mmCIF file of N, CA and C in Angstrom:
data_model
loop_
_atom_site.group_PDB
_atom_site.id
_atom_site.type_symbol
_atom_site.label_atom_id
_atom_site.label_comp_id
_atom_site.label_asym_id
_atom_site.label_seq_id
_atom_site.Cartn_x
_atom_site.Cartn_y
_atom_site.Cartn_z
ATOM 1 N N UNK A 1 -37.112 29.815 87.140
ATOM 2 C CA UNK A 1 -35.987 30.734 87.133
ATOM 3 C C UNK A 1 -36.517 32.136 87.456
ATOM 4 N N UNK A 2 -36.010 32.900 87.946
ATOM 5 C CA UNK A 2 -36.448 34.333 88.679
ATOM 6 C C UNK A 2 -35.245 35.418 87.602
ATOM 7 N N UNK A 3 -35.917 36.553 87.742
ATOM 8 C CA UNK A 3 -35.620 37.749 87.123
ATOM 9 C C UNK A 3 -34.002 38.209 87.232
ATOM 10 N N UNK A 4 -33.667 37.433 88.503
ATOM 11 C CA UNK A 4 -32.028 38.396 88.780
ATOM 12 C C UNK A 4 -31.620 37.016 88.251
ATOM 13 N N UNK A 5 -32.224 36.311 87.800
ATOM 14 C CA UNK A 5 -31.086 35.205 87.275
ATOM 15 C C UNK A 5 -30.903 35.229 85.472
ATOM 16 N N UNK A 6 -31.812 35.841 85.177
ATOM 17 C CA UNK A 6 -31.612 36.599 83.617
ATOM 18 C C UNK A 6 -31.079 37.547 83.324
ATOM 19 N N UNK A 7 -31.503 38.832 84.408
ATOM 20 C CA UNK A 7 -31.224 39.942 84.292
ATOM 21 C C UNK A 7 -29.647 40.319 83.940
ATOM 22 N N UNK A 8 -29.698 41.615 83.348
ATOM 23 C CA UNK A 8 -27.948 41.940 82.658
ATOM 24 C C UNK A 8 -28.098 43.181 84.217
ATOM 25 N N UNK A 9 -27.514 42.967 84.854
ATOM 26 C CA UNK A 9 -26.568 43.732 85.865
ATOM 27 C C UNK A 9 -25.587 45.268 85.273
ATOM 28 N N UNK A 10 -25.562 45.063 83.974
ATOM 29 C CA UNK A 10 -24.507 46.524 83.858
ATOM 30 C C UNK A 10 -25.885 47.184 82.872
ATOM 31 N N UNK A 11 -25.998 48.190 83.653
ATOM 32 C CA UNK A 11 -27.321 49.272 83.165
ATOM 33 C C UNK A 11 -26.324 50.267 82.665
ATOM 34 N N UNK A 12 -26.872 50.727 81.796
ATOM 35 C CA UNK A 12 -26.698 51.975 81.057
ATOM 36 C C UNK A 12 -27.611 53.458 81.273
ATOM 37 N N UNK A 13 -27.096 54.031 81.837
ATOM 38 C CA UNK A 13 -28.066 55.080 82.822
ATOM 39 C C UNK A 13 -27.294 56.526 81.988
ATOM 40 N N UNK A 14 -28.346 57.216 81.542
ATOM 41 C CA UNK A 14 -28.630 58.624 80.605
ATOM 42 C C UNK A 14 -29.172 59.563 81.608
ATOM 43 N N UNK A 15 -28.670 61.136 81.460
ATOM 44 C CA UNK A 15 -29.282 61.814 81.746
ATOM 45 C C UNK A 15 -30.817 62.426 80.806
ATOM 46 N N UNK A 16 -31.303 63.225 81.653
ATOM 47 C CA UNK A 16 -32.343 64.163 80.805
ATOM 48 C C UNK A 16 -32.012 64.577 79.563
ATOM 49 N N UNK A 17 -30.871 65.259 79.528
ATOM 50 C CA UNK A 17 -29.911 66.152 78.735
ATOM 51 C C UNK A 17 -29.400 65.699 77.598
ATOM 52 N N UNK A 18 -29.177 64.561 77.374
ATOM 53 C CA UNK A 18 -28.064 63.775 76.650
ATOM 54 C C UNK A 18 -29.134 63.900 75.067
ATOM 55 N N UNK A 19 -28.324 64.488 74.193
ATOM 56 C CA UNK A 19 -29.041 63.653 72.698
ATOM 57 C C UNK A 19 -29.691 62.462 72.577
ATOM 58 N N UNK A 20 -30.420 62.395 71.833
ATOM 59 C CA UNK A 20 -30.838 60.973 70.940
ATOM 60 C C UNK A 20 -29.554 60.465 70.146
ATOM 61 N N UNK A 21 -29.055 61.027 69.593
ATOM 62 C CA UNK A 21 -27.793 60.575 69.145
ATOM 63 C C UNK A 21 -26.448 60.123 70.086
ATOM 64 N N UNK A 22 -26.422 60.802 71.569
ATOM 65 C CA UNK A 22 -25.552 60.604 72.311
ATOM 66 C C UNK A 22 -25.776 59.164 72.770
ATOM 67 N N UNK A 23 -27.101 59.077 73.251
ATOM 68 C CA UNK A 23 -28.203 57.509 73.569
ATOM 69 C C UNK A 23 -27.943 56.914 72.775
ATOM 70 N N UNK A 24 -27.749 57.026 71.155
ATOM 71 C CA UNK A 24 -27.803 55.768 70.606
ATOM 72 C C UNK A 24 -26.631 55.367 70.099
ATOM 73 N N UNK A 25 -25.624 56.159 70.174
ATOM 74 C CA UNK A 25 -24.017 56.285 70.252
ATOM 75 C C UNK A 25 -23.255 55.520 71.364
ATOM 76 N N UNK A 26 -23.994 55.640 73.011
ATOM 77 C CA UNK A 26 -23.804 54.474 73.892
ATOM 78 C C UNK A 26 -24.803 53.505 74.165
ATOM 79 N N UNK A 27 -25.699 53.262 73.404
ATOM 80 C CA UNK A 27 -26.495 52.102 73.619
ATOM 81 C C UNK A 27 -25.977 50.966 72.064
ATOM 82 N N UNK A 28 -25.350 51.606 71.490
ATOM 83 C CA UNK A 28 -24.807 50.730 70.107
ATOM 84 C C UNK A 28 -23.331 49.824 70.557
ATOM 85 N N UNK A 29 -22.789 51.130 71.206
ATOM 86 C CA UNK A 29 -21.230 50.737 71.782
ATOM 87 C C UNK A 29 -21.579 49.479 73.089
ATOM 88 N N UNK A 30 -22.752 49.980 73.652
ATOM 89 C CA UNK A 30 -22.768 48.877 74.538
ATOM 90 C C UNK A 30 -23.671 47.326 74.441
ATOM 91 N N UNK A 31 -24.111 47.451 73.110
ATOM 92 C CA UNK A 31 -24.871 46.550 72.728
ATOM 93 C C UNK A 31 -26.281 46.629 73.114
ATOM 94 N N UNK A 32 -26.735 47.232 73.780
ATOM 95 C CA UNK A 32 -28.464 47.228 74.767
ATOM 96 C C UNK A 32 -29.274 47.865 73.800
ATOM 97 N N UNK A 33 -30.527 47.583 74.400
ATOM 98 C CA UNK A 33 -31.607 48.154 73.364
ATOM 99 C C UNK A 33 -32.762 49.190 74.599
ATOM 100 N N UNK A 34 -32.015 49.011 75.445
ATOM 101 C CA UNK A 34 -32.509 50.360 76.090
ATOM 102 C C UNK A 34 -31.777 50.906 77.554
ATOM 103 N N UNK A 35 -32.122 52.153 78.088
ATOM 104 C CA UNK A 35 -31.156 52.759 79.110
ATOM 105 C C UNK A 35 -31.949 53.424 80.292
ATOM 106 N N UNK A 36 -31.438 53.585 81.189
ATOM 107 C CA UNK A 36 -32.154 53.849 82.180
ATOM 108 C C UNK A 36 -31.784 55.035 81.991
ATOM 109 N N UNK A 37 -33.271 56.098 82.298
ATOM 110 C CA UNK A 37 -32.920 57.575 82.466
ATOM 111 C C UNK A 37 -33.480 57.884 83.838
ATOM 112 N N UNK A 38 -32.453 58.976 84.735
ATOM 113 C CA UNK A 38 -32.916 59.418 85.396
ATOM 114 C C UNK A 38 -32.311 60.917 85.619
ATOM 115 N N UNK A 39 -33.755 61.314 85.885
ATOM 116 C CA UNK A 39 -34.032 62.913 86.413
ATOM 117 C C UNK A 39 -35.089 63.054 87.347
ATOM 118 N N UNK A 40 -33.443 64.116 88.202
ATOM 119 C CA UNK A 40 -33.929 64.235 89.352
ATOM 120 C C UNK A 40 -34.852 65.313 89.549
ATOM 121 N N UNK A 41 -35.099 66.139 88.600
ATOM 122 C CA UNK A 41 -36.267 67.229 88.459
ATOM 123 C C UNK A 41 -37.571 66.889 88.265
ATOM 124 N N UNK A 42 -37.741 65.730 87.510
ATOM 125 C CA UNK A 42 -39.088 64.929 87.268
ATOM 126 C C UNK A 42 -39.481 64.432 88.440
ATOM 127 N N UNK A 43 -38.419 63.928 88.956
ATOM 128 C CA UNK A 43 -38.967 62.775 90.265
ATOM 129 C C UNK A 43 -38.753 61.468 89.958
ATOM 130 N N UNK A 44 -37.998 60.798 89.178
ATOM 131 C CA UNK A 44 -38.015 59.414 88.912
ATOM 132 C C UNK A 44 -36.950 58.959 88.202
ATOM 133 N N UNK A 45 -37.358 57.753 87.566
ATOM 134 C CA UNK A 45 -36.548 56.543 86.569
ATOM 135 C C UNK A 45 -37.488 56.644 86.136
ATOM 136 N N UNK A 46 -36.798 56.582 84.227
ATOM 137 C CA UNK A 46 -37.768 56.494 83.435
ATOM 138 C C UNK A 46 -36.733 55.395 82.304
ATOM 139 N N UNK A 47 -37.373 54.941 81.050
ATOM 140 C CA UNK A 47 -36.617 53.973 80.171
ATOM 141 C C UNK A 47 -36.558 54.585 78.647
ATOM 142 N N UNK A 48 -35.092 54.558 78.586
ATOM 143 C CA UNK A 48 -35.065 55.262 76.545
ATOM 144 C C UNK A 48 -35.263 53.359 76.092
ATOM 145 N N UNK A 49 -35.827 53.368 75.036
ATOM 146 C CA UNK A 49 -35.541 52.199 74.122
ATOM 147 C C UNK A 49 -34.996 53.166 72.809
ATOM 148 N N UNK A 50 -34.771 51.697 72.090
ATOM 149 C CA UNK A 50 -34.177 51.834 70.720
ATOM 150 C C UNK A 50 -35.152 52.693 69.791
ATOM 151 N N UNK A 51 -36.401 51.619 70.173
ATOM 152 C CA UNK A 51 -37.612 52.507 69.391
ATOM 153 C C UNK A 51 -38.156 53.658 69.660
ATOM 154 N N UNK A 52 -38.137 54.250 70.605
ATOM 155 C CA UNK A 52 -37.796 55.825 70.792
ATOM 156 C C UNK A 52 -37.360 56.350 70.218
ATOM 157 N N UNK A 53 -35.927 56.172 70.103
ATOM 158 C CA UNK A 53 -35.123 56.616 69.208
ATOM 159 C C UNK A 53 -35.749 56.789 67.666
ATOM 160 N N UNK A 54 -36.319 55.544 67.149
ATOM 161 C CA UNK A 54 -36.201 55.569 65.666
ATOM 162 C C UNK A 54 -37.434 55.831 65.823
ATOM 163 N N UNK A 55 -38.627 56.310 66.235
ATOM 164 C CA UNK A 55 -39.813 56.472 66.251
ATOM 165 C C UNK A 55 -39.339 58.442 66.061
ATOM 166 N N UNK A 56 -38.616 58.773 66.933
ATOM 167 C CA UNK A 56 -38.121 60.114 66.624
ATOM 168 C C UNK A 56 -37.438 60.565 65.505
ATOM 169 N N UNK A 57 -36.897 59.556 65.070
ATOM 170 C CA UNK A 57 -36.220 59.647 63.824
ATOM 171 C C UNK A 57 -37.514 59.654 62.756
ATOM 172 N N UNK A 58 -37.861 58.758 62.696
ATOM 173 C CA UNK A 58 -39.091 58.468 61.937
ATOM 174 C C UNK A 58 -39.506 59.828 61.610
ATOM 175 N N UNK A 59 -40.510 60.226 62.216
ATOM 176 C CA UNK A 59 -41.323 61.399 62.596
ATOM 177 C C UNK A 59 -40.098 62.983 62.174
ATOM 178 N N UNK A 60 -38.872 62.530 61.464
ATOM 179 C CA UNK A 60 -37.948 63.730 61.043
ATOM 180 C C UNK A 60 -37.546 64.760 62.186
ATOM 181 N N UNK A 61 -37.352 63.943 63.010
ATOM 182 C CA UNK A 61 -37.078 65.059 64.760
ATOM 183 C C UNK A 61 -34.949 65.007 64.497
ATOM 184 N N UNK A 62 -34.346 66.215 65.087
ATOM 185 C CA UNK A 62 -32.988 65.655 64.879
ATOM 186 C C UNK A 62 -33.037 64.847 65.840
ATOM 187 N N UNK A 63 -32.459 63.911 65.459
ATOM 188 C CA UNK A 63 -31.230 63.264 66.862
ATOM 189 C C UNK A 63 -30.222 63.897 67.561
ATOM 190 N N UNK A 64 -29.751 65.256 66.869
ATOM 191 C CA UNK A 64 -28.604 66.241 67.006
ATOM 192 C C UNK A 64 -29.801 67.343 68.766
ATOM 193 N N UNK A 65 -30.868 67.363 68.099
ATOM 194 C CA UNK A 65 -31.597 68.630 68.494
ATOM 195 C C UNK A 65 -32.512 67.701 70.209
ATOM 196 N N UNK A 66 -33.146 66.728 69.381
ATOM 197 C CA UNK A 66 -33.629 66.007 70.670
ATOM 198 C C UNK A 66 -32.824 65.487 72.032
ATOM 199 N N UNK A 67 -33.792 65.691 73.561
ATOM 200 C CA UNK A 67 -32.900 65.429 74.439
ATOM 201 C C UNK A 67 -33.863 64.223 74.668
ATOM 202 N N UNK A 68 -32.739 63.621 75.378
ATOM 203 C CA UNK A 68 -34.308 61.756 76.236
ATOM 204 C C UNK A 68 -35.406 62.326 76.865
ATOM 205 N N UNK A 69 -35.000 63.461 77.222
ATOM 206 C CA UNK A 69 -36.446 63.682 78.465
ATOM 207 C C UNK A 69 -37.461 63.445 78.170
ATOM 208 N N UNK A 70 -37.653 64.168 76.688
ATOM 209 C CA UNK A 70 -38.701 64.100 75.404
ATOM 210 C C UNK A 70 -39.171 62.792 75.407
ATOM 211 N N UNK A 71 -38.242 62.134 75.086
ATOM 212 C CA UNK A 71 -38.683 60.710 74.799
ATOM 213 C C UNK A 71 -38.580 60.084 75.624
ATOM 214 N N UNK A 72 -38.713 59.755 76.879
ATOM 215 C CA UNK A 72 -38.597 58.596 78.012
ATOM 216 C C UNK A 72 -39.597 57.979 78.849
ATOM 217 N N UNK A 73 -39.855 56.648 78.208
ATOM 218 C CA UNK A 73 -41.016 56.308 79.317
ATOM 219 C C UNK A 73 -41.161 56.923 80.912
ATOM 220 N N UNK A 74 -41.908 57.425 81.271
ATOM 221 C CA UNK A 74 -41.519 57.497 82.284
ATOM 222 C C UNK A 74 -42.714 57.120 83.960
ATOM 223 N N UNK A 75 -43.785 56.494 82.956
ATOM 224 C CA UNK A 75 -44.620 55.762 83.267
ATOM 225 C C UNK A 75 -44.259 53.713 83.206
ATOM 226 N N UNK A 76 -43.250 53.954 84.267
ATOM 227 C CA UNK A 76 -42.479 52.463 84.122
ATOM 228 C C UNK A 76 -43.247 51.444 84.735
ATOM 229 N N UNK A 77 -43.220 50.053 84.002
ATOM 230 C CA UNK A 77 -43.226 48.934 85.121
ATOM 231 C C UNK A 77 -41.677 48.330 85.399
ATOM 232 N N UNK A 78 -41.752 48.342 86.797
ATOM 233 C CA UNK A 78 -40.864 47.760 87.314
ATOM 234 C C UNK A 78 -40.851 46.120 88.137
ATOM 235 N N UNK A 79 -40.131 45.603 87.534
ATOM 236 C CA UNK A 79 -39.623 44.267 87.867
ATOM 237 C C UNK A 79 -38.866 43.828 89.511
ATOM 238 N N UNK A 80 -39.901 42.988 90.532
ATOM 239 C CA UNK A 80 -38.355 42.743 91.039
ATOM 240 C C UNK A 80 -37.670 42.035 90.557
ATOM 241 N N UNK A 81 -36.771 41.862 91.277
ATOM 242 C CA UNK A 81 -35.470 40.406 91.194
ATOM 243 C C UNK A 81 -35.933 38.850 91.686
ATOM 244 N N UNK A 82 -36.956 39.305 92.437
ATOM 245 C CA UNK A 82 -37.643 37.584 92.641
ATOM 246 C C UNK A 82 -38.850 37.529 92.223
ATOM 247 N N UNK A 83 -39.087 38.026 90.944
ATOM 248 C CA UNK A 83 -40.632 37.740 90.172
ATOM 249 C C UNK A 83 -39.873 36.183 89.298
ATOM 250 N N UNK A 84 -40.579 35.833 88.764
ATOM 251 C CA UNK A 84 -40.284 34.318 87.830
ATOM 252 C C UNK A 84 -40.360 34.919 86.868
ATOM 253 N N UNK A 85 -39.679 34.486 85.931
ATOM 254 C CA UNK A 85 -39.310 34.732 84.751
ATOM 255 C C UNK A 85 -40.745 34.979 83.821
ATOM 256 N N UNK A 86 -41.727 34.113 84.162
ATOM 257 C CA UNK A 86 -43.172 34.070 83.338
ATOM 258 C C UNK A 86 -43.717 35.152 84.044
ATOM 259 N N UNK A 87 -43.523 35.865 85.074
ATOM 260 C CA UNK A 87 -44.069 37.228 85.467
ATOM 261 C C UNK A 87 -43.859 38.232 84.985
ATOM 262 N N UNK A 88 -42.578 38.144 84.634
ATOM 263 C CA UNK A 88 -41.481 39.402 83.476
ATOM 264 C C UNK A 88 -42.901 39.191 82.086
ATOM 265 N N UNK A 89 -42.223 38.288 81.747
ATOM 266 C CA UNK A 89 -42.716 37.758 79.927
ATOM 267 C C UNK A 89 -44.348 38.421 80.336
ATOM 268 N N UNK A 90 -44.908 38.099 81.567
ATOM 269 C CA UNK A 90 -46.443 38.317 81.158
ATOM 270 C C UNK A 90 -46.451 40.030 81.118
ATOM 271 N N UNK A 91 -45.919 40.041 82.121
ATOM 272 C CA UNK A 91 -45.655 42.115 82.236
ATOM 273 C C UNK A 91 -45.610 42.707 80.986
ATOM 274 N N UNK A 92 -44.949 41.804 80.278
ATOM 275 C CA UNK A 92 -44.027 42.668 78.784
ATOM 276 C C UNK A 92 -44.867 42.087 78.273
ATOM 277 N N UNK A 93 -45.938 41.192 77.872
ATOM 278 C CA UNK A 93 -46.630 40.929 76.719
ATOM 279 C C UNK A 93 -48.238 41.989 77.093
ATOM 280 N N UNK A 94 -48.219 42.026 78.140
ATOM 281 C CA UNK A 94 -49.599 42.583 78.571
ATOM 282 C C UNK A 94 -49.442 44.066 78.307
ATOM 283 N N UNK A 95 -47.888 44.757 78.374
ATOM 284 C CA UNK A 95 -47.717 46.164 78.318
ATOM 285 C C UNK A 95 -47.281 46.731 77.042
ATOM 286 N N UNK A 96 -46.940 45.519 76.321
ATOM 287 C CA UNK A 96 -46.390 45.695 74.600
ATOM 288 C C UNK A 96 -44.796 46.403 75.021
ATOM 289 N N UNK A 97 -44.221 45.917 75.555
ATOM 290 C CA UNK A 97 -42.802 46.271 75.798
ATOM 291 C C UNK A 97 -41.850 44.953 75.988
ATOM 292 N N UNK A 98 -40.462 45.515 75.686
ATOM 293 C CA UNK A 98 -39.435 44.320 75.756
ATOM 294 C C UNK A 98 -38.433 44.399 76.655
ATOM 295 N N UNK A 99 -38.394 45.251 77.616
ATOM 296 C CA UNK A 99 -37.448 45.852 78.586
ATOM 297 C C UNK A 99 -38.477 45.797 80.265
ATOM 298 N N UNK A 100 -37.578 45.307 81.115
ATOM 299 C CA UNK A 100 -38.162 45.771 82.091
ATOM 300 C C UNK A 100 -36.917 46.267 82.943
ATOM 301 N N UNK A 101 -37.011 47.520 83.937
ATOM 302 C CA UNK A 101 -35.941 47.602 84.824
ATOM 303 C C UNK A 101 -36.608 47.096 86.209
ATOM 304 N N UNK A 102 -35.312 46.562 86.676
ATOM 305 C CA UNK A 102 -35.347 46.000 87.840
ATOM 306 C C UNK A 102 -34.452 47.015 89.197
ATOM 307 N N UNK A 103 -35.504 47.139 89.762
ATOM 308 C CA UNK A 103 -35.826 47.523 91.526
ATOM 309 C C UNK A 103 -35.946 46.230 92.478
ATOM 310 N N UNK A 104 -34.765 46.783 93.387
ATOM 311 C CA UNK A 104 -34.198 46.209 94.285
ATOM 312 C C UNK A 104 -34.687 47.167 95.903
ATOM 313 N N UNK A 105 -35.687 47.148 96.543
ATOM 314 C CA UNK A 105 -35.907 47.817 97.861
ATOM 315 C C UNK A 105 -35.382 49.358 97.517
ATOM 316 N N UNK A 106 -36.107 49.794 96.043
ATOM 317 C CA UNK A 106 -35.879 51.257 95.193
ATOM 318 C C UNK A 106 -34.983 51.600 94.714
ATOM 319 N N UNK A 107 -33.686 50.724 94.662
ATOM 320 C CA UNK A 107 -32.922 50.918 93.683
ATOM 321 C C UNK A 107 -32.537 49.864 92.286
ATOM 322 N N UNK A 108 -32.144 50.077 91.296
ATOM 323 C CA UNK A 108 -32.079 49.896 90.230
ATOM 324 C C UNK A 108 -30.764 48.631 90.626
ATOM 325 N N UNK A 109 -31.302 47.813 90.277
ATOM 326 C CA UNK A 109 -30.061 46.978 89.992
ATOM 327 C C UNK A 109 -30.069 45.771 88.971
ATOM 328 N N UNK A 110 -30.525 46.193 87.707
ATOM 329 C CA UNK A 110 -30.902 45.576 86.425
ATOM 330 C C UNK A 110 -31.903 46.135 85.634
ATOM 331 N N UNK A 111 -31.409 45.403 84.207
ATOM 332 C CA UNK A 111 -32.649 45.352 83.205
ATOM 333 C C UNK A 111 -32.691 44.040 82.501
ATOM 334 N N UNK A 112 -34.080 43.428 82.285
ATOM 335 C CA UNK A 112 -34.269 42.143 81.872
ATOM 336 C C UNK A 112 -34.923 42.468 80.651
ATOM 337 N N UNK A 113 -34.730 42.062 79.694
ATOM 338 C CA UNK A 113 -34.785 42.058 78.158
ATOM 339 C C UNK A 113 -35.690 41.088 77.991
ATOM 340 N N UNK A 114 -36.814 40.985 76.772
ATOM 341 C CA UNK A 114 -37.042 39.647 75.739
ATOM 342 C C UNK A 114 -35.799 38.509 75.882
ATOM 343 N N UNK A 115 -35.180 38.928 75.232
ATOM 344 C CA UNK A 115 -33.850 38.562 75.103
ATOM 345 C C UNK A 115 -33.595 37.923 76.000
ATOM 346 N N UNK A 116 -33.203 38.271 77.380
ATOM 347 C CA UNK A 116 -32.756 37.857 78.083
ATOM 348 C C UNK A 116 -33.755 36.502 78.862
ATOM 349 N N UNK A 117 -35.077 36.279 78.562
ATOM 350 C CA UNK A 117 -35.934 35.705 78.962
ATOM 351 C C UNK A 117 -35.663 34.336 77.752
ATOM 352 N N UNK A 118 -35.315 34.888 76.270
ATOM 353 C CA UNK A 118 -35.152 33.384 75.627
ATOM 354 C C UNK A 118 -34.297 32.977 76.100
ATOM 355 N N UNK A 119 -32.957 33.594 76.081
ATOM 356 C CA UNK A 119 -31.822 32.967 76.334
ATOM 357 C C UNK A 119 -31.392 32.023 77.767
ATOM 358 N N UNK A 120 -32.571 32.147 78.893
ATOM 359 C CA UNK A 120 -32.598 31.746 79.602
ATOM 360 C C UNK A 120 -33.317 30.392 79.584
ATOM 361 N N UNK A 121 -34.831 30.466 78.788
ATOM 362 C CA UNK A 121 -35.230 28.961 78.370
ATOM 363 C C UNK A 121 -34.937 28.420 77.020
ATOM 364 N N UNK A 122 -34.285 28.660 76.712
ATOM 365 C CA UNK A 122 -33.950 27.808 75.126
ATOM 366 C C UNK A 122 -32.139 27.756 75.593
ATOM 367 N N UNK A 123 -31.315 26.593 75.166
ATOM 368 C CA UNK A 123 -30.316 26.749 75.527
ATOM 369 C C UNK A 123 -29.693 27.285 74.423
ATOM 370 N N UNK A 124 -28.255 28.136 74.584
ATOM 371 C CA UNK A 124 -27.486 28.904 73.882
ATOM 372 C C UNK A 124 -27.000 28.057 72.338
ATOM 373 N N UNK A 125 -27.329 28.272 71.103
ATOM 374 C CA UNK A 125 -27.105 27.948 70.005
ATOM 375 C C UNK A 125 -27.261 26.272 69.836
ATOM 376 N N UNK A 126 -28.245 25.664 70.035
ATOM 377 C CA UNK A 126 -28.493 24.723 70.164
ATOM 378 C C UNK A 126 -28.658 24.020 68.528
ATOM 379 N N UNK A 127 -27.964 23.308 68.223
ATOM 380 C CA UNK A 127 -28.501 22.824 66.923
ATOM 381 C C UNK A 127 -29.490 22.195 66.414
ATOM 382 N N UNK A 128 -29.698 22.774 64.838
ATOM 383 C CA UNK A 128 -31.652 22.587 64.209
ATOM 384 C C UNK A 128 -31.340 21.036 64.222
ATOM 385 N N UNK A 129 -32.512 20.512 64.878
ATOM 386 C CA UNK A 129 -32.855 18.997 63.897
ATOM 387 C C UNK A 129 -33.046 18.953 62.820
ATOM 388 N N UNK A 130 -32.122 17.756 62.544
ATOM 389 C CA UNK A 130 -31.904 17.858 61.202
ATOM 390 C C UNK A 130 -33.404 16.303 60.584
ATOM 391 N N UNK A 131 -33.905 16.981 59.562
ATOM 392 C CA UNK A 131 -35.389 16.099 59.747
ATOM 393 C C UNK A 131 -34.793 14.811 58.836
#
């Protein structure tokens, strides 16, 4: 199975600017555990996760006061859409991350999750054997 066949298609894309609280206000509403940031002053795409967030929190930073820029990977690996699914998983186990965004001939057209890698080999709510 290949990457665009896991991948979630509706990205959640943040500016520089936006709170930590604004980020985690639409990354809650939209269910995701991370967002694509881009700024065009940096030069790139970069990735908020969740743990960003609470790593800032952690550390007593506001969420009110902090913007993503602060916090945004912005040293990304990027995924294509026709890597295999065990290319994703190795990316993300080798880089200690659970998100990859996906580039399409330089543009963004996904993000593939952990998540999205079980749910693709284990089938959906499958029931425990019962011993």
């Amino acid at each position: 199975m290949l990457v665009r066949d896991a991948m979630s298609t509706v990205i959640l894309t943040l500016g520089p600017a936006h709170t930590l609280r604004q980020a985690a206000a639409l990354m809650s509403a939209r269910r995701v555990g991370a967002a694509v940031v881009l700024d065009p002053d940096a030069g790139g795409i970069g990735i908020l996760t969740e743990r960003d967030i609470l790593n800032s929190v952690g550390l007593g930073q506001s969420p009110d006061a902090e913007r993503t820029h602060a916090h945004t990977t912005t040293d990304v690996v990027f995924a294509a859409p026709t890597w295999t699914l065990e290319e994703a998983a190795r990316a993300m186990a080798h880089g200690g991350f659970r998100h990859l965004i996906v580039l399409d001939r330089g543009e963004v057209t996904g993000i593939v999750s952990v998540r999205d890698i079980i749910r693709s080999w284990v089938p959906a709510r499958e029931p425990a054997p019962v011993p």
